GROMACS .gro file of C-alpha atoms in nm:
model
  498
    1UNK     CA    1   0.000   0.000   0.000
    2UNK     CA    2   0.186   0.294  -0.123
    3UNK     CA    3   0.168   0.586   0.113
    4UNK     CA    4   0.320   0.789  -0.168
    5UNK     CA    5  -0.005   0.801  -0.355
    6UNK     CA    6  -0.192   0.903  -0.042
    7UNK     CA    7   0.061   1.183  -0.002
    8UNK     CA    8  -0.024   1.294  -0.344
    9UNK     CA    9  -0.395   1.283  -0.277
   10UNK     CA   10  -0.342   1.459   0.055
   11UNK     CA   11   0.326  -2.360   2.811
   12UNK     CA   12   0.448  -2.386   3.027
   13UNK     CA   13   0.233  -2.377   3.339
   14UNK     CA   14   0.172  -2.729   3.475
   15UNK     CA   15  -0.177  -2.872   3.478
   16UNK     CA   16  -0.341  -3.147   3.679
   17UNK     CA   17  -0.411  -3.464   3.488
   18UNK     CA   18  -0.497  -3.826   3.536
   19UNK     CA   19  -0.335  -4.120   3.356
   20UNK     CA   20  -0.340  -4.047   2.988
   21UNK     CA   21  -0.217  -4.122   2.647
   22UNK     CA   22   0.027  -3.878   2.494
   23UNK     CA   23   0.114  -3.949   2.136
   24UNK     CA   24   0.387  -3.786   1.934
   25UNK     CA   25   0.378  -3.635   1.585
   26UNK     CA   26   0.630  -3.599   1.310
   27UNK     CA   27   0.849  -3.292   1.348
   28UNK     CA   28   1.098  -3.133   1.120
   29UNK     CA   29   1.350  -2.938   1.321
   30UNK     CA   30   1.698  -3.041   1.415
   31UNK     CA   31   1.770  -3.054   1.784
   32UNK     CA   32   2.042  -3.098   2.038
   33UNK     CA   33   2.319  -3.355   2.040
   34UNK     CA   34   2.273  -3.717   2.142
   35UNK     CA   35   2.140  -3.763   2.493
   36UNK     CA   36   1.796  -3.659   2.594
   37UNK     CA   37   1.764  -3.285   2.597
   38UNK     CA   38   1.725  -3.054   2.299
   39UNK     CA   39   1.755  -2.682   2.248
   40UNK     CA   40   1.876  -2.428   2.498
   41UNK     CA   41   1.687  -2.356   2.816
   42UNK     CA   42   1.430  -2.613   2.718
   43UNK     CA   43   1.227  -2.361   2.532
   44UNK     CA   44   1.412  -2.243   2.229
   45UNK     CA   45   1.218  -2.145   1.925
   46UNK     CA   46   1.416  -2.388   1.716
   47UNK     CA   47   1.337  -2.685   1.931
   48UNK     CA   48   1.025  -2.791   1.776
   49UNK     CA   49   0.675  -2.716   1.750
   50UNK     CA   50   0.459  -2.653   2.034
   51UNK     CA   51   0.202  -2.780   2.223
   52UNK     CA   52  -0.108  -2.940   2.277
   53UNK     CA   53  -0.345  -3.145   2.459
   54UNK     CA   54  -0.645  -3.360   2.429
   55UNK     CA   55  -0.856  -3.330   2.736
   56UNK     CA   56  -0.619  -3.378   3.026
   57UNK     CA   57  -0.343  -3.528   2.820
   58UNK     CA   58  -0.281  -3.349   2.500
   59UNK     CA   59   0.050  -3.369   2.326
   60UNK     CA   60   0.206  -3.127   2.084
   61UNK     CA   61   0.425  -3.213   1.795
   62UNK     CA   62   0.748  -3.059   1.818
   63UNK     CA   63   1.069  -3.074   1.737
   64UNK     CA   64   1.195  -3.316   1.514
   65UNK     CA   65   1.392  -3.566   1.371
   66UNK     CA   66   1.732  -3.446   1.457
   67UNK     CA   67   2.050  -3.448   1.264
   68UNK     CA   68   2.267  -3.450   1.569
   69UNK     CA   69   2.483  -3.710   1.727
   70UNK     CA   70   2.782  -3.721   1.949
   71UNK     CA   71   3.044  -3.849   1.713
   72UNK     CA   72   3.093  -4.209   1.611
   73UNK     CA   73   2.948  -4.382   1.311
   74UNK     CA   74   2.599  -4.486   1.211
   75UNK     CA   75   2.282  -4.280   1.185
   76UNK     CA   76   2.226  -3.997   1.428
   77UNK     CA   77   1.953  -4.039   1.689
   78UNK     CA   78   1.602  -3.906   1.632
   79UNK     CA   79   1.511  -3.628   1.875
   80UNK     CA   80   1.155  -3.503   1.921
   81UNK     CA   81   0.987  -3.265   2.158
   82UNK     CA   82   0.637  -3.326   2.298
   83UNK     CA   83   0.453  -3.044   2.473
   84UNK     CA   84   0.180  -3.118   2.726
   85UNK     CA   85  -0.123  -2.904   2.799
   86UNK     CA   86  -0.423  -2.959   3.017
   87UNK     CA   87  -0.677  -2.879   2.747
   88UNK     CA   88  -0.698  -2.847   2.369
   89UNK     CA   89  -0.714  -2.469   2.375
   90UNK     CA   90  -0.598  -2.242   2.091
   91UNK     CA   91  -0.597  -1.861   2.102
   92UNK     CA   92  -0.571  -1.754   1.737
   93UNK     CA   93  -0.498  -1.392   1.645
   94UNK     CA   94  -0.512  -1.275   1.283
   95UNK     CA   95  -0.336  -0.947   1.204
   96UNK     CA   96  -0.498  -0.832   0.878
   97UNK     CA   97  -0.333  -0.545   0.691
   98UNK     CA   98  -0.597  -0.281   0.617
   99UNK     CA   99  -0.394  -0.034   0.414
  100UNK     CA  100  -0.434   0.054   0.047
  101UNK     CA  101  -0.442  -0.234  -0.207
  102UNK     CA  102  -0.534  -0.497   0.054
  103UNK     CA  103  -0.904  -0.543  -0.028
  104UNK     CA  104  -0.852  -0.817  -0.293
  105UNK     CA  105  -0.612  -0.997  -0.060
  106UNK     CA  106  -0.859  -0.973   0.228
  107UNK     CA  107  -1.121  -1.120  -0.005
  108UNK     CA  108  -0.893  -1.418  -0.073
  109UNK     CA  109  -0.845  -1.467   0.300
  110UNK     CA  110  -1.216  -1.462   0.369
  111UNK     CA  111  -1.306  -1.678   0.069
  112UNK     CA  112  -1.050  -1.945   0.156
  113UNK     CA  113  -1.089  -1.939   0.534
  114UNK     CA  114  -1.323  -2.243   0.532
  115UNK     CA  115  -1.023  -2.451   0.416
  116UNK     CA  116  -0.842  -2.340   0.733
  117UNK     CA  117  -1.132  -2.423   0.961
  118UNK     CA  118  -1.202  -2.757   0.792
  119UNK     CA  119  -0.856  -2.877   0.894
  120UNK     CA  120  -0.921  -2.779   1.256
  121UNK     CA  121  -1.274  -2.918   1.254
  122UNK     CA  122  -1.138  -3.257   1.147
  123UNK     CA  123  -0.925  -3.286   1.465
  124UNK     CA  124  -1.207  -3.232   1.593
  125UNK     CA  125  -1.230  -2.858   1.652
  126UNK     CA  126  -1.016  -2.743   1.947
  127UNK     CA  127  -1.148  -2.496   2.202
  128UNK     CA  128  -1.077  -2.182   2.002
  129UNK     CA  129  -1.067  -1.810   2.051
  130UNK     CA  130  -1.025  -1.626   1.719
  131UNK     CA  131  -0.968  -1.251   1.699
  132UNK     CA  132  -0.878  -1.000   1.427
  133UNK     CA  133  -0.660  -0.691   1.466
  134UNK     CA  134  -0.564  -0.440   1.196
  135UNK     CA  135  -0.217  -0.311   1.101
  136UNK     CA  136  -0.315   0.050   1.177
  137UNK     CA  137  -0.138   0.185   1.483
  138UNK     CA  138  -0.107   0.537   1.344
  139UNK     CA  139   0.225   0.704   1.262
  140UNK     CA  140   0.405   0.794   1.582
  141UNK     CA  141   0.368   1.132   1.746
  142UNK     CA  142   0.358   1.326   1.421
  143UNK     CA  143   0.100   1.138   1.220
  144UNK     CA  144   0.117   1.132   0.841
  145UNK     CA  145  -0.124   1.163   0.550
  146UNK     CA  146  -0.387   0.895   0.610
  147UNK     CA  147  -0.241   0.812   0.953
  148UNK     CA  148  -0.331   0.947   1.295
  149UNK     CA  149  -0.095   1.049   1.573
  150UNK     CA  150  -0.325   0.888   1.830
  151UNK     CA  151  -0.252   0.521   1.768
  152UNK     CA  152  -0.491   0.433   1.486
  153UNK     CA  153  -0.697   0.130   1.586
  154UNK     CA  154  -0.486   0.100   1.903
  155UNK     CA  155  -0.456  -0.277   1.886
  156UNK     CA  156  -0.826  -0.322   1.963
  157UNK     CA  157  -0.994  -0.630   1.822
  158UNK     CA  158  -1.195  -0.555   1.510
  159UNK     CA  159  -1.543  -0.699   1.563
  160UNK     CA  160  -1.791  -0.446   1.428
  161UNK     CA  161  -1.872  -0.534   1.066
  162UNK     CA  162  -1.712  -0.287   0.823
  163UNK     CA  163  -1.917  -0.434   0.538
  164UNK     CA  164  -2.256  -0.562   0.660
  165UNK     CA  165  -2.317  -0.734   0.326
  166UNK     CA  166  -2.065  -1.006   0.420
  167UNK     CA  167  -2.238  -1.074   0.753
  168UNK     CA  168  -2.568  -1.211   0.626
  169UNK     CA  169  -2.491  -1.573   0.718
  170UNK     CA  170  -2.315  -1.533   1.053
  171UNK     CA  171  -2.192  -1.276   1.299
  172UNK     CA  172  -2.078  -1.231   1.658
  173UNK     CA  173  -2.338  -1.218   1.931
  174UNK     CA  174  -2.394  -0.875   2.093
  175UNK     CA  175  -2.119  -0.750   2.326
  176UNK     CA  176  -1.863  -1.002   2.194
  177UNK     CA  177  -1.528  -0.890   2.053
  178UNK     CA  178  -1.375  -1.219   1.936
  179UNK     CA  179  -1.501  -1.557   1.821
  180UNK     CA  180  -1.519  -1.832   2.082
  181UNK     CA  181  -1.614  -2.198   2.052
  182UNK     CA  182  -1.553  -2.396   2.369
  183UNK     CA  183  -1.676  -2.753   2.366
  184UNK     CA  184  -1.928  -2.663   2.097
  185UNK     CA  185  -2.062  -2.359   2.284
  186UNK     CA  186  -2.026  -2.066   2.043
  187UNK     CA  187  -2.069  -1.690   2.082
  188UNK     CA  188  -2.168  -1.633   1.720
  189UNK     CA  189  -2.448  -1.728   1.484
  190UNK     CA  190  -2.402  -1.956   1.185
  191UNK     CA  191  -2.075  -2.123   1.087
  192UNK     CA  192  -1.745  -2.005   1.233
  193UNK     CA  193  -1.596  -1.950   0.886
  194UNK     CA  194  -1.878  -1.712   0.794
  195UNK     CA  195  -1.848  -1.537   1.130
  196UNK     CA  196  -1.475  -1.485   1.069
  197UNK     CA  197  -1.548  -1.348   0.721
  198UNK     CA  198  -1.775  -1.092   0.885
  199UNK     CA  199  -1.511  -0.950   1.121
  200UNK     CA  200  -1.211  -0.985   0.883
  201UNK     CA  201  -1.347  -0.755   0.609
  202UNK     CA  202  -1.149  -0.454   0.729
  203UNK     CA  203  -1.126  -0.265   0.401
  204UNK     CA  204  -0.819  -0.063   0.300
  205UNK     CA  205  -0.859   0.269   0.474
  206UNK     CA  206  -0.587   0.210   0.732
  207UNK     CA  207  -0.252   0.381   0.771
  208UNK     CA  208  -0.005   0.305   0.491
  209UNK     CA  209   0.286   0.288   0.740
  210UNK     CA  210   0.187  -0.052   0.869
  211UNK     CA  211   0.263  -0.150   1.230
  212UNK     CA  212   0.206  -0.524   1.203
  213UNK     CA  213   0.427  -0.611   1.500
  214UNK     CA  214   0.316  -0.316   1.705
  215UNK     CA  215  -0.054  -0.395   1.658
  216UNK     CA  216  -0.004  -0.755   1.770
  217UNK     CA  217   0.200  -0.652   2.075
  218UNK     CA  218  -0.058  -0.388   2.167
  219UNK     CA  219  -0.351  -0.628   2.118
  220UNK     CA  220  -0.196  -0.887   2.349
  221UNK     CA  221  -0.058  -0.644   2.605
  222UNK     CA  222   0.296  -0.756   2.520
  223UNK     CA  223   0.426  -0.400   2.485
  224UNK     CA  224   0.453  -0.332   2.856
  225UNK     CA  225   0.099  -0.198   2.882
  226UNK     CA  226  -0.218  -0.385   2.958
  227UNK     CA  227  -0.419  -0.515   2.664
  228UNK     CA  228  -0.711  -0.298   2.548
  229UNK     CA  229  -1.024  -0.359   2.753
  230UNK     CA  230  -1.201  -0.479   2.437
  231UNK     CA  231  -0.953  -0.769   2.423
  232UNK     CA  232  -1.013  -0.891   2.778
  233UNK     CA  233  -1.047  -1.267   2.814
  234UNK     CA  234  -0.884  -1.362   2.486
  235UNK     CA  235  -0.556  -1.502   2.617
  236UNK     CA  236  -0.576  -1.820   2.825
  237UNK     CA  237  -0.280  -1.936   3.031
  238UNK     CA  238  -0.287  -2.297   2.909
  239UNK     CA  239  -0.365  -2.228   2.544
  240UNK     CA  240  -0.144  -2.242   2.239
  241UNK     CA  241  -0.112  -1.885   2.111
  242UNK     CA  242  -0.113  -1.882   1.730
  243UNK     CA  243  -0.053  -1.554   1.545
  244UNK     CA  244  -0.111  -1.517   1.170
  245UNK     CA  245   0.005  -1.204   0.983
  246UNK     CA  246  -0.165  -1.131   0.650
  247UNK     CA  247   0.010  -0.841   0.480
  248UNK     CA  248   0.174  -0.742   0.153
  249UNK     CA  249   0.434  -0.505   0.302
  250UNK     CA  250   0.701  -0.543   0.566
  251UNK     CA  251   0.657  -0.431   0.923
  252UNK     CA  252   0.714  -0.060   0.995
  253UNK     CA  253   0.638  -0.056   1.368
  254UNK     CA  254   0.797   0.242   1.543
  255UNK     CA  255   0.825   0.300   1.917
  256UNK     CA  256   0.552   0.500   2.089
  257UNK     CA  257   0.613   0.871   2.041
  258UNK     CA  258   0.850   0.822   1.748
  259UNK     CA  259   0.910   1.114   1.512
  260UNK     CA  260   1.045   0.897   1.230
  261UNK     CA  261   0.736   0.973   1.018
  262UNK     CA  262   0.774   1.350   1.033
  263UNK     CA  263   0.680   1.541   0.720
  264UNK     CA  264   0.957   1.793   0.778
  265UNK     CA  265   1.183   1.548   0.596
  266UNK     CA  266   1.030   1.569   0.251
  267UNK     CA  267   1.309   1.572  -0.007
  268UNK     CA  268   1.556   1.306  -0.109
  269UNK     CA  269   1.833   1.524   0.035
  270UNK     CA  270   1.664   1.542   0.377
  271UNK     CA  271   1.784   1.307   0.653
  272UNK     CA  272   1.496   1.060   0.621
  273UNK     CA  273   1.408   1.124   0.258
  274UNK     CA  274   1.050   1.184   0.138
  275UNK     CA  275   0.758   1.057   0.346
  276UNK     CA  276   0.657   0.758   0.135
  277UNK     CA  277   0.640   0.388   0.217
  278UNK     CA  278   1.007   0.368   0.118
  279UNK     CA  279   1.096   0.542   0.443
  280UNK     CA  280   1.008   0.216   0.621
  281UNK     CA  281   1.261   0.034   0.405
  282UNK     CA  282   1.522   0.305   0.443
  283UNK     CA  283   1.513   0.312   0.823
  284UNK     CA  284   1.416  -0.051   0.878
  285UNK     CA  285   1.649  -0.251   0.651
  286UNK     CA  286   2.017  -0.295   0.587
  287UNK     CA  287   2.127  -0.476   0.272
  288UNK     CA  288   2.466  -0.632   0.210
  289UNK     CA  289   2.594  -0.455   0.520
  290UNK     CA  290   2.485  -0.103   0.427
  291UNK     CA  291   2.189   0.134   0.454
  292UNK     CA  292   1.970   0.154   0.147
  293UNK     CA  293   2.022   0.441  -0.100
  294UNK     CA  294   1.808   0.752  -0.069
  295UNK     CA  295   1.879   0.898  -0.409
  296UNK     CA  296   1.946   0.618  -0.656
  297UNK     CA  297   1.842   0.273  -0.761
  298UNK     CA  298   2.028  -0.017  -0.606
  299UNK     CA  299   2.048  -0.393  -0.598
  300UNK     CA  300   1.956  -0.661  -0.646
  301UNK     CA  301   2.080  -0.717  -0.292
  302UNK     CA  302   2.186  -1.057  -0.168
  303UNK     CA  303   2.135  -1.024   0.208
  304UNK     CA  304   1.889  -0.784   0.371
  305UNK     CA  305   1.819  -0.779   0.744
  306UNK     CA  306   1.641  -0.564   0.998
  307UNK     CA  307   1.847  -0.259   1.094
  308UNK     CA  308   1.795  -0.331   1.468
  309UNK     CA  309   1.897   0.022   1.564
  310UNK     CA  310   1.586   0.121   1.765
  311UNK     CA  311   1.444   0.352   1.496
  312UNK     CA  312   1.178   0.086   1.435
  313UNK     CA  313   1.098  -0.179   1.693
  314UNK     CA  314   1.386  -0.425   1.695
  315UNK     CA  315   1.279  -0.765   1.563
  316UNK     CA  316   1.469  -0.937   1.844
  317UNK     CA  317   1.271  -0.739   2.103
  318UNK     CA  318   0.941  -0.824   1.933
  319UNK     CA  319   1.025  -1.195   1.936
  320UNK     CA  320   1.129  -1.179   2.302
  321UNK     CA  321   0.807  -0.998   2.397
  322UNK     CA  322   0.586  -1.254   2.219
  323UNK     CA  323   0.771  -1.551   2.366
  324UNK     CA  324   0.746  -1.385   2.706
  325UNK     CA  325   0.369  -1.419   2.699
  326UNK     CA  326   0.416  -1.784   2.799
  327UNK     CA  327   0.646  -1.949   3.057
  328UNK     CA  328   0.732  -2.198   2.782
  329UNK     CA  329   0.797  -2.004   2.459
  330UNK     CA  330   0.705  -2.311   2.255
  331UNK     CA  331   0.344  -2.222   2.335
  332UNK     CA  332   0.373  -1.938   2.081
  333UNK     CA  333   0.335  -2.016   1.710
  334UNK     CA  334   0.369  -1.741   1.448
  335UNK     CA  335   0.293  -1.761   1.078
  336UNK     CA  336   0.268  -1.509   0.797
  337UNK     CA  337   0.107  -1.489   0.457
  338UNK     CA  338   0.323  -1.217   0.308
  339UNK     CA  339   0.581  -1.131   0.045
  340UNK     CA  340   0.904  -1.330   0.022
  341UNK     CA  341   1.210  -1.138   0.148
  342UNK     CA  342   1.381  -1.173  -0.190
  343UNK     CA  343   1.436  -1.055  -0.456
  344UNK     CA  344   1.521  -0.714  -0.314
  345UNK     CA  345   1.602  -0.412  -0.526
  346UNK     CA  346   1.548  -0.036  -0.520
  347UNK     CA  347   1.411   0.147  -0.823
  348UNK     CA  348   1.267   0.494  -0.881
  349UNK     CA  349   0.896   0.560  -0.880
  350UNK     CA  350   0.879   0.721  -1.226
  351UNK     CA  351   0.664   1.002  -1.088
  352UNK     CA  352   0.820   1.345  -1.145
  353UNK     CA  353   0.861   1.544  -0.824
  354UNK     CA  354   0.868   1.897  -0.956
  355UNK     CA  355   0.954   2.066  -0.629
  356UNK     CA  356   1.243   1.829  -0.550
  357UNK     CA  357   1.580   1.872  -0.723
  358UNK     CA  358   1.589   1.491  -0.747
  359UNK     CA  359   1.339   1.422  -1.022
  360UNK     CA  360   1.230   1.074  -0.905
  361UNK     CA  361   1.198   0.922  -0.562
  362UNK     CA  362   1.317   0.573  -0.468
  363UNK     CA  363   1.090   0.279  -0.396
  364UNK     CA  364   1.148  -0.086  -0.322
  365UNK     CA  365   1.065  -0.332  -0.599
  366UNK     CA  366   0.794  -0.591  -0.544
  367UNK     CA  367   0.927  -0.932  -0.447
  368UNK     CA  368   0.626  -1.105  -0.603
  369UNK     CA  369   0.312  -1.026  -0.801
  370UNK     CA  370   0.006  -1.191  -0.949
  371UNK     CA  371  -0.177  -1.152  -1.283
  372UNK     CA  372  -0.474  -1.010  -1.091
  373UNK     CA  373  -0.265  -0.707  -0.998
  374UNK     CA  374  -0.197  -0.804  -0.637
  375UNK     CA  375   0.162  -0.785  -0.519
  376UNK     CA  376   0.389  -0.782  -0.218
  377UNK     CA  377   0.714  -0.617  -0.115
  378UNK     CA  378   1.006  -0.793   0.057
  379UNK     CA  379   0.914  -0.897   0.412
  380UNK     CA  380   1.263  -0.873   0.557
  381UNK     CA  381   1.167  -0.800   0.918
  382UNK     CA  382   0.870  -1.034   0.924
  383UNK     CA  383   1.074  -1.320   0.777
  384UNK     CA  384   1.350  -1.255   1.030
  385UNK     CA  385   1.098  -1.283   1.313
  386UNK     CA  386   0.961  -1.611   1.175
  387UNK     CA  387   1.312  -1.754   1.158
  388UNK     CA  388   1.366  -1.663   1.524
  389UNK     CA  389   1.072  -1.888   1.613
  390UNK     CA  390   1.236  -2.188   1.445
  391UNK     CA  391   0.981  -2.459   1.369
  392UNK     CA  392   0.721  -2.244   1.544
  393UNK     CA  393   0.753  -1.985   1.266
  394UNK     CA  394   0.602  -2.056   0.923
  395UNK     CA  395   0.619  -1.846   0.605
  396UNK     CA  396   0.364  -1.859   0.322
  397UNK     CA  397   0.370  -1.641   0.010
  398UNK     CA  398   0.082  -1.398  -0.033
  399UNK     CA  399   0.129  -1.407  -0.412
  400UNK     CA  400  -0.096  -1.698  -0.496
  401UNK     CA  401  -0.412  -1.761  -0.692
  402UNK     CA  402  -0.567  -1.899  -0.375
  403UNK     CA  403  -0.482  -1.882  -0.005
  404UNK     CA  404  -0.617  -2.234   0.045
  405UNK     CA  405  -0.274  -2.407   0.045
  406UNK     CA  406  -0.129  -2.148   0.284
  407UNK     CA  407  -0.424  -2.163   0.522
  408UNK     CA  408  -0.427  -2.543   0.516
  409UNK     CA  409  -0.055  -2.541   0.593
  410UNK     CA  410  -0.101  -2.309   0.890
  411UNK     CA  411  -0.400  -2.502   1.021
  412UNK     CA  412  -0.209  -2.827   0.980
  413UNK     CA  413   0.080  -2.689   1.184
  414UNK     CA  414  -0.160  -2.581   1.457
  415UNK     CA  415  -0.337  -2.916   1.435
  416UNK     CA  416  -0.015  -3.107   1.495
  417UNK     CA  417   0.032  -2.908   1.812
  418UNK     CA  418  -0.313  -2.980   1.952
  419UNK     CA  419  -0.379  -3.330   1.816
  420UNK     CA  420  -0.534  -3.579   2.057
  421UNK     CA  421  -0.268  -3.832   1.960
  422UNK     CA  422   0.085  -3.811   1.828
  423UNK     CA  423   0.317  -4.058   1.660
  424UNK     CA  424   0.688  -4.122   1.693
  425UNK     CA  425   0.874  -3.991   1.389
  426UNK     CA  426   1.084  -4.307   1.357
  427UNK     CA  427   1.056  -4.667   1.468
  428UNK     CA  428   1.162  -4.715   1.829
  429UNK     CA  429   1.149  -4.959   2.121
  430UNK     CA  430   1.180  -4.936   2.499
  431UNK     CA  431   1.542  -5.044   2.466
  432UNK     CA  432   1.661  -4.767   2.236
  433UNK     CA  433   1.457  -4.461   2.340
  434UNK     CA  434   1.491  -4.224   2.635
  435UNK     CA  435   1.235  -3.976   2.768
  436UNK     CA  436   1.317  -3.663   2.970
  437UNK     CA  437   1.044  -3.439   3.119
  438UNK     CA  438   1.099  -3.062   3.133
  439UNK     CA  439   0.908  -2.848   3.383
  440UNK     CA  440   0.912  -2.470   3.415
  441UNK     CA  441   0.843  -2.270   3.729
  442UNK     CA  442   0.678  -1.929   3.719
  443UNK     CA  443   1.018  -1.763   3.672
  444UNK     CA  444   1.082  -1.970   3.360
  445UNK     CA  445   1.352  -2.189   3.520
  446UNK     CA  446   1.359  -2.541   3.377
  447UNK     CA  447   1.407  -2.867   3.565
  448UNK     CA  448   1.464  -3.201   3.388
  449UNK     CA  449   1.354  -3.547   3.503
  450UNK     CA  450   1.423  -3.877   3.328
  451UNK     CA  451   1.114  -4.094   3.271
  452UNK     CA  452   1.165  -4.473   3.263
  453UNK     CA  453   1.005  -4.714   3.018
  454UNK     CA  454   0.704  -4.898   3.160
  455UNK     CA  455   0.863  -5.225   3.042
  456UNK     CA  456   1.161  -5.157   3.266
  457UNK     CA  457   0.996  -5.034   3.587
  458UNK     CA  458   0.695  -5.265   3.604
  459UNK     CA  459   0.451  -4.996   3.494
  460UNK     CA  460   0.493  -4.766   3.791
  461UNK     CA  461   0.400  -4.407   3.705
  462UNK     CA  462   0.537  -4.206   3.549
  463UNK     CA  463   0.650  -4.428   3.266
  464UNK     CA  464   0.618  -4.450   2.890
  465UNK     CA  465   0.537  -4.712   2.629
  466UNK     CA  466   0.535  -4.728   2.251
  467UNK     CA  467   0.214  -4.878   2.118
  468UNK     CA  468   0.119  -5.003   1.771
  469UNK     CA  469  -0.171  -4.795   1.641
  470UNK     CA  470  -0.321  -4.786   1.294
  471UNK     CA  471  -0.337  -4.407   1.308
  472UNK     CA  472   0.042  -4.393   1.318
  473UNK     CA  473   0.113  -4.634   1.035
  474UNK     CA  474   0.458  -4.790   1.056
  475UNK     CA  475   0.570  -4.588   1.358
  476UNK     CA  476   0.437  -4.632   1.713
  477UNK     CA  477   0.206  -4.412   1.913
  478UNK     CA  478   0.357  -4.276   2.236
  479UNK     CA  479   0.178  -4.351   2.564
  480UNK     CA  480   0.295  -4.166   2.877
  481UNK     CA  481   0.133  -4.283   3.200
  482UNK     CA  482   0.111  -4.046   3.495
  483UNK     CA  483  -0.064  -4.081   3.829
  484UNK     CA  484  -0.392  -3.898   3.887
  485UNK     CA  485  -0.342  -3.560   4.049
  486UNK     CA  486   0.018  -3.525   3.934
  487UNK     CA  487   0.109  -3.204   3.752
  488UNK     CA  488   0.200  -3.234   3.387
  489UNK     CA  489   0.545  -3.121   3.274
  490UNK     CA  490   0.576  -2.853   3.010
  491UNK     CA  491   0.740  -3.085   2.759
  492UNK     CA  492   0.922  -3.413   2.710
  493UNK     CA  493   1.223  -3.476   2.490
  494UNK     CA  494   1.225  -3.817   2.322
  495UNK     CA  495   1.556  -3.948   2.186
  496UNK     CA  496   1.563  -4.274   1.992
  497UNK     CA  497   1.858  -4.452   1.832
  498UNK     CA  498   1.814  -4.534   1.465
   0.00000   0.00000   0.00000
């Protein structure tokens, strides 16, 4: 959404559970070296997917078949991470870009959303909260054309229909600000996909200096302030938090009170250059070790990263804040439907600027486009954040005829984390696998406890067994037995020799 044209126009907590079955799903991350623990601090983003539970004994798929060993010959051991939760709860937040050019992309999201929900319904449907927040957080303390200086939508959930014509089949009940379906008890009429379509039609009148990260942090109260009152009750302590960003530009979130969007810098020769969307690239990215040009075309660049110099919110700080919402960071899953970070190049906008000695102003080239005219710019900062979440961060291109594959992929990732059963990634027996429980206290400190095989300790709890189950095909289902009234650990690392 080019602001230029607008210028021209103007978990970790433990839960009580009885004896239960805790299966294991296929993962895809590499983890740790031999032995039984993976990742650092027991909760690294790269250590596998997060989380889940079925009733009192849900297991999350995680981490992965590892490529690590401790020297020697032969295949490396398989390492997987299972995350335990007391209920199959998912808090799902969609950040939907509502700046210029997003309407056709919002339409794709709404039209294909049933494909997302059908995957979750087949689990069957977890206990879900689903909310929508916009990308409009204003433009710092100065404002900008089309952007307020009062925080835009302020991270408040968007629940009032912007287009009543899309709400004929379903909508939220009165006084509700997010969708909820707990054990089949819903706070909306009709089907949940239609109800989502009603609240996700945000239009494209939002600020063109998108604060995707900032809006999510504000909505969840992860920015050091409490969440907006309209968002009360959304986050649940034992739920998997899943965040989905739908946007065709990179994040441009600035700190509260920032003056980076001032209009006093209006020429190419001024310190920040003209106030167009390119300013977000100029202050937010570094490519091949240097700042981007202000007065000439450049690229294609090979390596672009977030500037991380506090002018915009540092990606590392955003990731830390989101992970900090849970004692076990593996309870946070982040995905994006956005533009790929490459190719990256700078061109001129081909619009004469008669009052500027520099005839043309710079702009970043699109990293992808579609025949229907939709496009996206390089998502350098967003992609960097996803990478920091490891297997809990998933990228999907927004340049597609349909969002169905992307939405099915995201729902499938969430589904693996809240499935009622999980399967071992490789064949294993009680003689060549080890299990280690990881528990976190309220300060986030991890303690590790080895769990014996039931075949070796006579079945005394806690213990584990691998069970043949048709749902798992050639690999076994994992059964972990725990005594009634005993608190669940946050996660368990499973290491099997191959």
